[in-house]
Coordinates of C-alpha atoms in Angstrom, one line a residue:
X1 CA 137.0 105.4 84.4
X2 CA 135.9 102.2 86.0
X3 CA 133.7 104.4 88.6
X4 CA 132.3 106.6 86.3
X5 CA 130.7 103.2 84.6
X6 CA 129.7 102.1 88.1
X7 CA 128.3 105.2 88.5
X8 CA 126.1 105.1 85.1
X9 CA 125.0 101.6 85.0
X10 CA 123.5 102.3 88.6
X11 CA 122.0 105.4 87.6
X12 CA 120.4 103.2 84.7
X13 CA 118.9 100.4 86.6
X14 CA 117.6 103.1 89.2
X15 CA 115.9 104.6 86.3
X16 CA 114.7 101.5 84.4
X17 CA 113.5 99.2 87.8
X18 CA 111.7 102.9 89.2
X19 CA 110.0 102.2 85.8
X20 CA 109.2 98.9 86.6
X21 CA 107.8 100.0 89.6
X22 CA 110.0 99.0 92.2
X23 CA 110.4 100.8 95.2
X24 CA 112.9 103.6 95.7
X25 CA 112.6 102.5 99.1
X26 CA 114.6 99.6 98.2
X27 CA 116.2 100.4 95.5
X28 CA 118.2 103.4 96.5
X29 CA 120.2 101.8 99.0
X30 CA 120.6 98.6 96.4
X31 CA 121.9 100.3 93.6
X32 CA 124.1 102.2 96.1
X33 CA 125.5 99.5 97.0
X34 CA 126.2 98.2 93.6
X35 CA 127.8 101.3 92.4
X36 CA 130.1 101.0 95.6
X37 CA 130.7 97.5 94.8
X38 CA 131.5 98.3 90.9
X39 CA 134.0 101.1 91.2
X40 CA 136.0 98.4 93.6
X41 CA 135.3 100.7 96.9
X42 CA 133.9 97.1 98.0
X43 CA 135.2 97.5 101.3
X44 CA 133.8 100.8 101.9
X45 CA 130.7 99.7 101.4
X46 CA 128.9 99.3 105.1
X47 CA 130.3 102.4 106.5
X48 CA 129.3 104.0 103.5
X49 CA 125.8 102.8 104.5
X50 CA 125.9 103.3 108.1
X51 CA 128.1 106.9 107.9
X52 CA 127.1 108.4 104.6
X53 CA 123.7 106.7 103.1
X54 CA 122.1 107.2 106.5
X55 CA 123.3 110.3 107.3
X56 CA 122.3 111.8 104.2
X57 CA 118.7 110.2 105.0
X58 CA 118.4 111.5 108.4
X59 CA 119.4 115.2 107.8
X60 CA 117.0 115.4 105.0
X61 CA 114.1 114.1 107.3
X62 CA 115.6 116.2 109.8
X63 CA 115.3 119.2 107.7
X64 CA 112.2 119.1 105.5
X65 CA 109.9 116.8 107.7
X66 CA 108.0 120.1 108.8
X67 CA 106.9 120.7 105.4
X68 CA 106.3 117.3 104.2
X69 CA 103.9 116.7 107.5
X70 CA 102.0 120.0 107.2
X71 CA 101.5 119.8 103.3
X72 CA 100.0 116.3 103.3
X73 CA 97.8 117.3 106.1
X74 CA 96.9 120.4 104.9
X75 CA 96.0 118.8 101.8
X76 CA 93.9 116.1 103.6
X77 CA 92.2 118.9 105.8
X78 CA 91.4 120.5 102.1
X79 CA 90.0 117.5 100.8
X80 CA 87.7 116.2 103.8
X81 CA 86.2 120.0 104.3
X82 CA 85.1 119.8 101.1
X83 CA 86.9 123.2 100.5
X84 CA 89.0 121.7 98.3
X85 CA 85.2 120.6 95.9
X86 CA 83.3 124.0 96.4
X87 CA 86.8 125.8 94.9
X88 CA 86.4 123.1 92.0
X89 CA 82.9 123.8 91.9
X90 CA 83.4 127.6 91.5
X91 CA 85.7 127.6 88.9
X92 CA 83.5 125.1 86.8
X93 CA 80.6 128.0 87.6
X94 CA 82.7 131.0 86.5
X95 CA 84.2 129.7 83.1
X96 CA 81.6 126.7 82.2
X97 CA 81.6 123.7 81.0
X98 CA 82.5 124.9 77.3
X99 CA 86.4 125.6 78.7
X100 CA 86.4 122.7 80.3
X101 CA 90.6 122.4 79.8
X102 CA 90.9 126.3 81.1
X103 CA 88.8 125.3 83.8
X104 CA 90.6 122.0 85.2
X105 CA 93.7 123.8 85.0
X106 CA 92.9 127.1 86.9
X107 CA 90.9 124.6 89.7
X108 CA 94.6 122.1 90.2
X109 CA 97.1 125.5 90.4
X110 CA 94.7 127.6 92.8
X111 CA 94.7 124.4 95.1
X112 CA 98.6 123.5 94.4
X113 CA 99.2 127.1 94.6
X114 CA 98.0 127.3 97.8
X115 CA 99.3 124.5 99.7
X116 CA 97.6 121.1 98.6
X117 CA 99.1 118.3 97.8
X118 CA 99.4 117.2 93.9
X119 CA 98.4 113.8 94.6
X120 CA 95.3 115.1 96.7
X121 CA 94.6 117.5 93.7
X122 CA 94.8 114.9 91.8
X123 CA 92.7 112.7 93.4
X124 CA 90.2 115.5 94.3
X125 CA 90.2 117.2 90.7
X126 CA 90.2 113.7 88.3
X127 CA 86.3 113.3 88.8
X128 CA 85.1 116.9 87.9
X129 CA 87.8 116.5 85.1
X130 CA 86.2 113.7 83.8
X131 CA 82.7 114.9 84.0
X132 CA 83.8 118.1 82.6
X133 CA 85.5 116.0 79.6
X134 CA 82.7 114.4 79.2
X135 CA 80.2 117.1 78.3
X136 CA 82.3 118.7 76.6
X137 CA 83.0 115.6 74.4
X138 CA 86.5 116.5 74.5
X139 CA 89.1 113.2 74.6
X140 CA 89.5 111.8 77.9
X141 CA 93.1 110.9 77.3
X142 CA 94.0 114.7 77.4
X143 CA 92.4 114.4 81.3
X144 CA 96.1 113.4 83.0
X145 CA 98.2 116.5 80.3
X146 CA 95.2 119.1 81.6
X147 CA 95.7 118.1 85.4
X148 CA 99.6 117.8 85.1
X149 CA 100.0 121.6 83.6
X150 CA 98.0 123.0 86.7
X151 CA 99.8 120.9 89.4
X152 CA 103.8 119.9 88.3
X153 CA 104.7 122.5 86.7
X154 CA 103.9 126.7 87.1
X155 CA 102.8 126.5 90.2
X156 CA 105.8 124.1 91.7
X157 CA 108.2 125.1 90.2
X158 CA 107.7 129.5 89.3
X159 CA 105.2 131.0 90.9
X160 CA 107.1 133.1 93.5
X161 CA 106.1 132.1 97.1
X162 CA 104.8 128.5 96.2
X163 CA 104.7 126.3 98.9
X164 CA 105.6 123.5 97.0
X165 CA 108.1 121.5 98.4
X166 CA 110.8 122.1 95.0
X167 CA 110.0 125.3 96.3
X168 CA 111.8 125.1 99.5
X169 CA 114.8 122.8 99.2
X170 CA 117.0 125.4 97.8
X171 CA 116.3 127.5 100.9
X172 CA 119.2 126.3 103.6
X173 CA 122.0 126.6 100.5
X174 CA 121.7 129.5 99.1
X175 CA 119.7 131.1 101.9
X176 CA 117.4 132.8 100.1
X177 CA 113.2 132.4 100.2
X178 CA 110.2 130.9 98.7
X179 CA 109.3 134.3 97.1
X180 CA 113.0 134.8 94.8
X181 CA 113.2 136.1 91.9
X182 CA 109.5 136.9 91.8
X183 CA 109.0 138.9 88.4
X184 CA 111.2 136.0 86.2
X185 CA 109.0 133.5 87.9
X186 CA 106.1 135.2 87.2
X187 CA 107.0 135.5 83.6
X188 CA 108.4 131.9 83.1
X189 CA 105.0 131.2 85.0
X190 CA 102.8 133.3 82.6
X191 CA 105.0 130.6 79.5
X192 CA 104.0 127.2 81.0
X193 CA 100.7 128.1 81.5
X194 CA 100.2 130.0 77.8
X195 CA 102.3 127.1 76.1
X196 CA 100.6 124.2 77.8
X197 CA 97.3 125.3 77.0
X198 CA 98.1 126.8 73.3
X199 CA 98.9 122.6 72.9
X200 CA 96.0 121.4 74.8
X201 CA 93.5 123.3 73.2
X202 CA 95.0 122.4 69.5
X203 CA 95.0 119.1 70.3
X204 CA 91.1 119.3 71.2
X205 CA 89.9 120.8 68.3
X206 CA 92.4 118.4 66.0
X207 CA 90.4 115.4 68.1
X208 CA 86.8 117.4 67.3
X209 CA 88.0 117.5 63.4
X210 CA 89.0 114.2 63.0
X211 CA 85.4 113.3 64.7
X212 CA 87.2 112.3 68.4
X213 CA 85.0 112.4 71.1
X214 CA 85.6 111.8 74.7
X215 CA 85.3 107.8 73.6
X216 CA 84.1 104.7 75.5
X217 CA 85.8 103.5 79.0
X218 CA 84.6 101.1 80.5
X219 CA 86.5 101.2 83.3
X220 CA 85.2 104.2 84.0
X221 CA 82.0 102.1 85.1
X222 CA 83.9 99.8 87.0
X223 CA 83.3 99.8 91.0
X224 CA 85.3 98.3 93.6
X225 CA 83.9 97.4 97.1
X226 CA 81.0 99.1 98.5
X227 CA 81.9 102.0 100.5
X228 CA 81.5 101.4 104.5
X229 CA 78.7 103.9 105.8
X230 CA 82.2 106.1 107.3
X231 CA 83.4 106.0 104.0
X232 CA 80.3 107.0 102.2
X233 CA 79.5 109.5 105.1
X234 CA 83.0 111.7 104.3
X235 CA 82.6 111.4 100.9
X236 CA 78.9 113.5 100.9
X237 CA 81.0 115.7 103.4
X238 CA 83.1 116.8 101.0
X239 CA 81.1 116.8 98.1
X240 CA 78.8 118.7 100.1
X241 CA 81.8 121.9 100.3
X242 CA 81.7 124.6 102.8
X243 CA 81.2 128.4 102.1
X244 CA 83.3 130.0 99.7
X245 CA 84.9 132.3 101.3
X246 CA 85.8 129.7 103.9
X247 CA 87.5 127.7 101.2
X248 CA 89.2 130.1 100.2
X249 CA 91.0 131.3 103.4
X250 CA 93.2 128.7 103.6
X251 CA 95.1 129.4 100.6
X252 CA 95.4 133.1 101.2
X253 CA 97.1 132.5 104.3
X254 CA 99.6 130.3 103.1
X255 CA 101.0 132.5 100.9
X256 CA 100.2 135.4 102.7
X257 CA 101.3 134.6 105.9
X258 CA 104.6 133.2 104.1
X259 CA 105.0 136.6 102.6
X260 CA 104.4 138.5 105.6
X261 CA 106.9 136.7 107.6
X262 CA 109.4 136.3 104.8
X263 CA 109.4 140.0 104.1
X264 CA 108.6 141.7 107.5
X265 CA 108.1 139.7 110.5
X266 CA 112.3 138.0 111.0
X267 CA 114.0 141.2 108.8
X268 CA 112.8 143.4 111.7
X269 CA 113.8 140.9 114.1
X270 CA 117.5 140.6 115.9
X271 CA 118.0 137.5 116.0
X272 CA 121.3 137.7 117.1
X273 CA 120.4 136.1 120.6
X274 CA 120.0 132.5 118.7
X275 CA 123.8 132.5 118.4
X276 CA 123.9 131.8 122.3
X277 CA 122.6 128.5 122.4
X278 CA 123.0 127.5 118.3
X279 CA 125.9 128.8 117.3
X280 CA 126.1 127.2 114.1
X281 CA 122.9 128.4 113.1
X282 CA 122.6 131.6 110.4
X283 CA 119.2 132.6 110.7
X284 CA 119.0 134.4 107.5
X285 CA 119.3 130.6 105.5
X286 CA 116.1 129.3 107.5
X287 CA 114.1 131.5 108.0
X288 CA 112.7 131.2 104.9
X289 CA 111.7 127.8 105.7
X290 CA 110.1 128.8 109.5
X291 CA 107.8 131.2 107.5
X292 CA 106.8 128.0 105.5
X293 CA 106.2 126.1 108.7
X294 CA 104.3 129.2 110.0
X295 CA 101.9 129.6 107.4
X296 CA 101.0 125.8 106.8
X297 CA 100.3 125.9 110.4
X298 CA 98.3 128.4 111.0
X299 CA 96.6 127.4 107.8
X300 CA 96.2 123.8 109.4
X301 CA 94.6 125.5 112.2
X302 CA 92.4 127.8 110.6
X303 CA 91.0 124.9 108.8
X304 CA 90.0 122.8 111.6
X305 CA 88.4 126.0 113.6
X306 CA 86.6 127.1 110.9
X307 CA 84.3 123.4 110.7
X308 CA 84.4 122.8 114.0
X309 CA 80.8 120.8 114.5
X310 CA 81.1 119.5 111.0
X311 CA 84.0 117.3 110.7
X312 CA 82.7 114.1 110.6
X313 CA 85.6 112.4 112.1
X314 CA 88.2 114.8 112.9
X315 CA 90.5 112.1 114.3
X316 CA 90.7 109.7 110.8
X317 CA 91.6 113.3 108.9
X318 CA 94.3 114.2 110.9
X319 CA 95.4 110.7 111.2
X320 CA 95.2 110.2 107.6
X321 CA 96.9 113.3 106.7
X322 CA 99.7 112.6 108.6
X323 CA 99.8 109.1 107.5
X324 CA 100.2 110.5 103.9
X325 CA 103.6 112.1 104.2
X326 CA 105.4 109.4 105.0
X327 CA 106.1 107.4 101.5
X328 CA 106.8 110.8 99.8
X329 CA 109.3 112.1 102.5
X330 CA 110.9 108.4 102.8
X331 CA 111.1 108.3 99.2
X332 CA 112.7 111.8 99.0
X333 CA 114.9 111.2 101.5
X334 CA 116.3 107.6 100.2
X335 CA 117.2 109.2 96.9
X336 CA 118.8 111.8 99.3
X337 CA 121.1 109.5 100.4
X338 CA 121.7 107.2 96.9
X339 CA 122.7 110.9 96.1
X340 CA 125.3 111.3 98.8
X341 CA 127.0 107.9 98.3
X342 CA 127.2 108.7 94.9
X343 CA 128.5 111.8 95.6
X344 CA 131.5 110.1 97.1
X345 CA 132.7 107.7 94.5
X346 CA 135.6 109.2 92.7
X347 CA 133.8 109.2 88.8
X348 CA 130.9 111.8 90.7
X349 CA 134.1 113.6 90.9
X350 CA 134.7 113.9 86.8
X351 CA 131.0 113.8 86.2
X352 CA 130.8 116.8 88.4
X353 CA 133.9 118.8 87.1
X354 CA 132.7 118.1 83.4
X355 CA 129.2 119.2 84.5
X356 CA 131.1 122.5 85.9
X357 CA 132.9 123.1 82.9
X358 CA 129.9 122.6 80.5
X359 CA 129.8 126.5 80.4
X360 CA 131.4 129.3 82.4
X361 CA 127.7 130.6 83.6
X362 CA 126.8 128.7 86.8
X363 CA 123.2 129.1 85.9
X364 CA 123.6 127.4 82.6
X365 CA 125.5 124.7 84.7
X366 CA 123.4 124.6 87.3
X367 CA 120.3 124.2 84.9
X368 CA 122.0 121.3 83.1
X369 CA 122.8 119.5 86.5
X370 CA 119.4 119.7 88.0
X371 CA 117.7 118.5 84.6
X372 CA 120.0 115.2 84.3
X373 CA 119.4 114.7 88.0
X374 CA 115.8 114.8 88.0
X375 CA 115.5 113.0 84.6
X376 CA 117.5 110.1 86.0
X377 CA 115.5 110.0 89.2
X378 CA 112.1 110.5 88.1
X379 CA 111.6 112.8 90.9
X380 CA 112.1 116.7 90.9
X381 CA 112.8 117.1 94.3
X382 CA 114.8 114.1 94.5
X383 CA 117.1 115.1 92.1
X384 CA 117.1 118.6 92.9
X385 CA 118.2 117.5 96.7
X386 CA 121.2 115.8 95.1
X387 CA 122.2 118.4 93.0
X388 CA 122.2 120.7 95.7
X389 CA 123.5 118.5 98.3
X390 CA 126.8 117.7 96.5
X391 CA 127.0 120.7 94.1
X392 CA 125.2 123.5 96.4
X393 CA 128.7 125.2 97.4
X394 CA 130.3 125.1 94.1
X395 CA 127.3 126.7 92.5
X396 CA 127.1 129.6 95.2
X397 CA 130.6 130.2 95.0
X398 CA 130.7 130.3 91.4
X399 CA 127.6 132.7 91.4
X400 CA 129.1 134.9 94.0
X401 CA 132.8 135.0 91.6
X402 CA 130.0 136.3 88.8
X403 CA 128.1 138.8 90.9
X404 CA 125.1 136.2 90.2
X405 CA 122.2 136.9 93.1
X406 CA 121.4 133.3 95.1
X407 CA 118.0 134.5 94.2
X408 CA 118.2 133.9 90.8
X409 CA 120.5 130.8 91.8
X410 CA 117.1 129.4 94.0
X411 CA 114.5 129.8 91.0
X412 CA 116.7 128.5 88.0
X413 CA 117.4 125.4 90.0
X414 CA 113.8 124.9 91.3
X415 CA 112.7 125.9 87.4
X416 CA 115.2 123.1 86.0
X417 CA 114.5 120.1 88.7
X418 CA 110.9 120.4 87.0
X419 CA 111.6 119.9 83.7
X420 CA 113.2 116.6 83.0
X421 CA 111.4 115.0 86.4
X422 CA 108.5 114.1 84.3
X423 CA 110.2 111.0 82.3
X424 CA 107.7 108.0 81.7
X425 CA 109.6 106.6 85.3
X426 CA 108.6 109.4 87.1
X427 CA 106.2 108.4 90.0
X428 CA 104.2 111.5 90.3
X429 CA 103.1 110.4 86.8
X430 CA 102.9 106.6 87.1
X431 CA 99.9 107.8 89.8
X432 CA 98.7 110.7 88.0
X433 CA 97.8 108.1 84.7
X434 CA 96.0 105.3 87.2
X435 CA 93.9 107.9 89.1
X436 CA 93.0 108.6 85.2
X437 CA 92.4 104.8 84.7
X438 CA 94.6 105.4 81.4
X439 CA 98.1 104.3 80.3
X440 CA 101.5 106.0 79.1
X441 CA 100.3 105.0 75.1
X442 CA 97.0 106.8 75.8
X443 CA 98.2 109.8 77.6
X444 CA 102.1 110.3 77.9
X445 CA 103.0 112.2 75.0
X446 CA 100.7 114.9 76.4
X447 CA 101.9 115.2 79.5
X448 CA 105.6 115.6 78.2
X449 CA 104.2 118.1 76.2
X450 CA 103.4 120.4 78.6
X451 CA 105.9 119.2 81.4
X452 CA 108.5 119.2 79.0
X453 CA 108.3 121.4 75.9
X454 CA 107.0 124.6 77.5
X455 CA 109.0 124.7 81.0
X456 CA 112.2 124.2 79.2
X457 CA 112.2 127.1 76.9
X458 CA 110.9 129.2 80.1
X459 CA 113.9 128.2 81.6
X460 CA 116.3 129.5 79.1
X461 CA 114.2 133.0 79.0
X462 CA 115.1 132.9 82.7
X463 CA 118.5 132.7 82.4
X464 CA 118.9 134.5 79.4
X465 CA 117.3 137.9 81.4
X466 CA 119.0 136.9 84.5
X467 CA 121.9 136.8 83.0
X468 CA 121.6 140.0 81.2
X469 CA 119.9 141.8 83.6
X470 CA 120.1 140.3 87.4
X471 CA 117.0 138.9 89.5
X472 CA 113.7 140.9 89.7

């Protein structure tokens, strides 16, 4: 009993000092430590660092450092083309100013959707958002709820073939692919998306009744330092945008090249010959992830031949966009390994058993796991790495007892990671509200709104129809 309290009251601080805004950097290893220390494993405590914290660190690095890389600088190659402001642009064109809300959404999931960053869609979308807000004299305080519905949640978590890194994590345990159970995510998709803005849209016109306009913010006015001429001379680059059918080649290779791989290229190969030199390998549990790689690549690629003469410094981007991964993987990564020493205390033992027994479905279980998980650490793929680091197995053995397809397995746990991850702690939201300029008061309720109370019934439809019927 004693480590199941060490366990909670670590889990707790985590959760309250990630609020705070303290690293997870240094907290994961801390609090680590201090659930060690409570459950009176004290002695264990540096190999438990050394053997199992670190280890746990390293082979997530090891595993989804690919992705991480290629996804910030895909997102940065985006963004400094100006691809990523002529797609804006285009949607603003085709639906107008008067659906402003319809508009910001469709503009942050086609860029999520295809490969960009949520933080660089984010950053990229906020000042169209705004403007768009603005003339439409609807709140601005719905700005950071509009962007959050097309970036964290449909496309991450549903869309089948997302590139999203939620996406992939389930790949290596239950050897399945970014493109599972493609119809139910399509359909949970088709509920976040009609939910979220059902509530989005009320809540503009109740504003507009009550007499609610955008309002006054003066910090909208407020400038920092003067941009250097390099600064100011990237910014009109990608303001100034690039062809749209340029900007919109990017994104169709990454998921179609992922789809073409995934679904032709390695099933025709034999691949047999890899089990001469890696024996331990099984191709058919990563292969879903090389198509990833692939496509993000060749995406990559495509972007920087496509401006070739007009980057106007080629070098920062691709340093920058490399740059960008690092916190987010690190941060990933260090939950990874709070996850694994967890993992070993003997209460994760009854936490886990009683989280097993919560219902004879392992989709029902698995949803409940990955929800607490992510809840606690603010992070959707954190928490979905620990879940599936320490309860992977059970959960594909269980399935496999129940004639469940890993499929269905990989889209109710990458549908589940995304519904509790966006507590007030979460860090994807702490950012998303100071891009905005606005606070939690302002602007939270929103965004649990549409984070929240729409993903979570899709979720149950999901498994309700898997359940019934299988995966399609």
């Amino acid at each position: 009993m004693l480590s199941v309290l060490a366990v909670v009251v670590s889990l707790a601080l985590l959760m309250f000092l990630a609020y705070r805004g303290v690293t997870v950097l240094l907290l994961a290893p801390l609090m680590a430590a201090l659930a060690v220390v409570l459950s009176g494993d004290a002695r264990w405590l540096l190999p438990l660092y050394t053997d199992t914290f670190m280890s746990a660190l390293g082979g997530y690095v090891l595993q989804y450092l690919p992705l991480f890389l290629l996804g910030a600088l895909f997102g940065r190659l985006m963004a400094d083309s100006g691809a990523a402001s002529t797609l804006a642009r285009w949607i603003v064109r085709t639906l107008g100013e008067r659906n402003a809300i319809l508009t910001v959404v469709l503009a942050c999931a086609l860029l999520t959707y295809g490969g960009v960053s949520l933080f660089v869609v984010a950053f990229a979308i906020y000042p169209i958002a705004r403007n768009l807000f603005e003339a439409a004299d609807i709140p601005k305080r719905l700005v950071p709820a509009t962007i959050a519905l097309g970036a964290f949640t449909f496309t991450m978590t549903a869309l089948p073939g997302s590139p999203a890194i939620q996406n992939a994590i389930p790949i290596p345990y239950f050897g399945t692919n970014g493109f599972a159970a493609p119809g139910l995510g399509l359909l949970a998709a088709a509920i976040m998306l009609g939910g979220g803005l059902f509530w989005l849209l009320r809540r503009a016109a109740a504003a507009r009744a009550a007499g609610e306009g955008y309002g006054q913010h003066a910090e909208d006015e407020e400038g920092g330092d003067a941009p250097t001429p390099a600064q100011a001379a990237a910014e009109a680059a990608r303001h100034a945008g690039i062809p749209l059918v340029l900007a919109l080649l990017p994104l169709v290779l990454v998921i179609g090249v992922n789809a073409l791989f995934t679904y032709w290229v390695f099933p025709a190969l034999d691949l047999s010959f890899m089990a001469e030199r890696f024996p331990a390998l099984e191709p058919q549990r990563v292969t879903g992830l090389w198509s990833l790689i692939i496509a993000l690549l060749l995406a990559c690629t495509t972007l920087v031949l496509v401006r070739l003469g007009h980057w106007h410094d080629l070098k920062h981007t691709l340093n920058q966009g490399v740059f960008g991964f690092m916190l987010p993987l690190f941060n990933t990564a260090s939950e990874v390994g709070y996850g694994a020493v967890i993992a070993s205390l003997a209460g994760f033992a009854l936490i886990r058993d009683a989280v097993l027994r919560v219902s004879d479905n392992p989709l029902v279980s698995e949803a409940i796991a990955m929800n607490v998980l992510a809840g606690i650490t603010g992070s959707s793929s954190g928490g979905l790495s620990i879940a599936l680091q320490t309860l992977g197995e059970d959960y594909l053995r269980m399935a496999e007892a129940a004639n469940i397809s890993p499929a269905l397995l990989h889209r109710v746990a990458v549908m589940a990671a995304g519904g509790m991850d966006t507590l007030p702690h979460c860090g994807a939201i702490i950012t998303l509200l100071s891009i905005c300029k606005l606070n939690h008061r302002q602007s939270y309720g929103d965004i649990a709104a549409v984070t929240m109370l729409f993903p979570l019934p899709a979720l149950v439809l999901v498994i309700a129809l898997g359940t019934a019927f299988g995966s399609f």
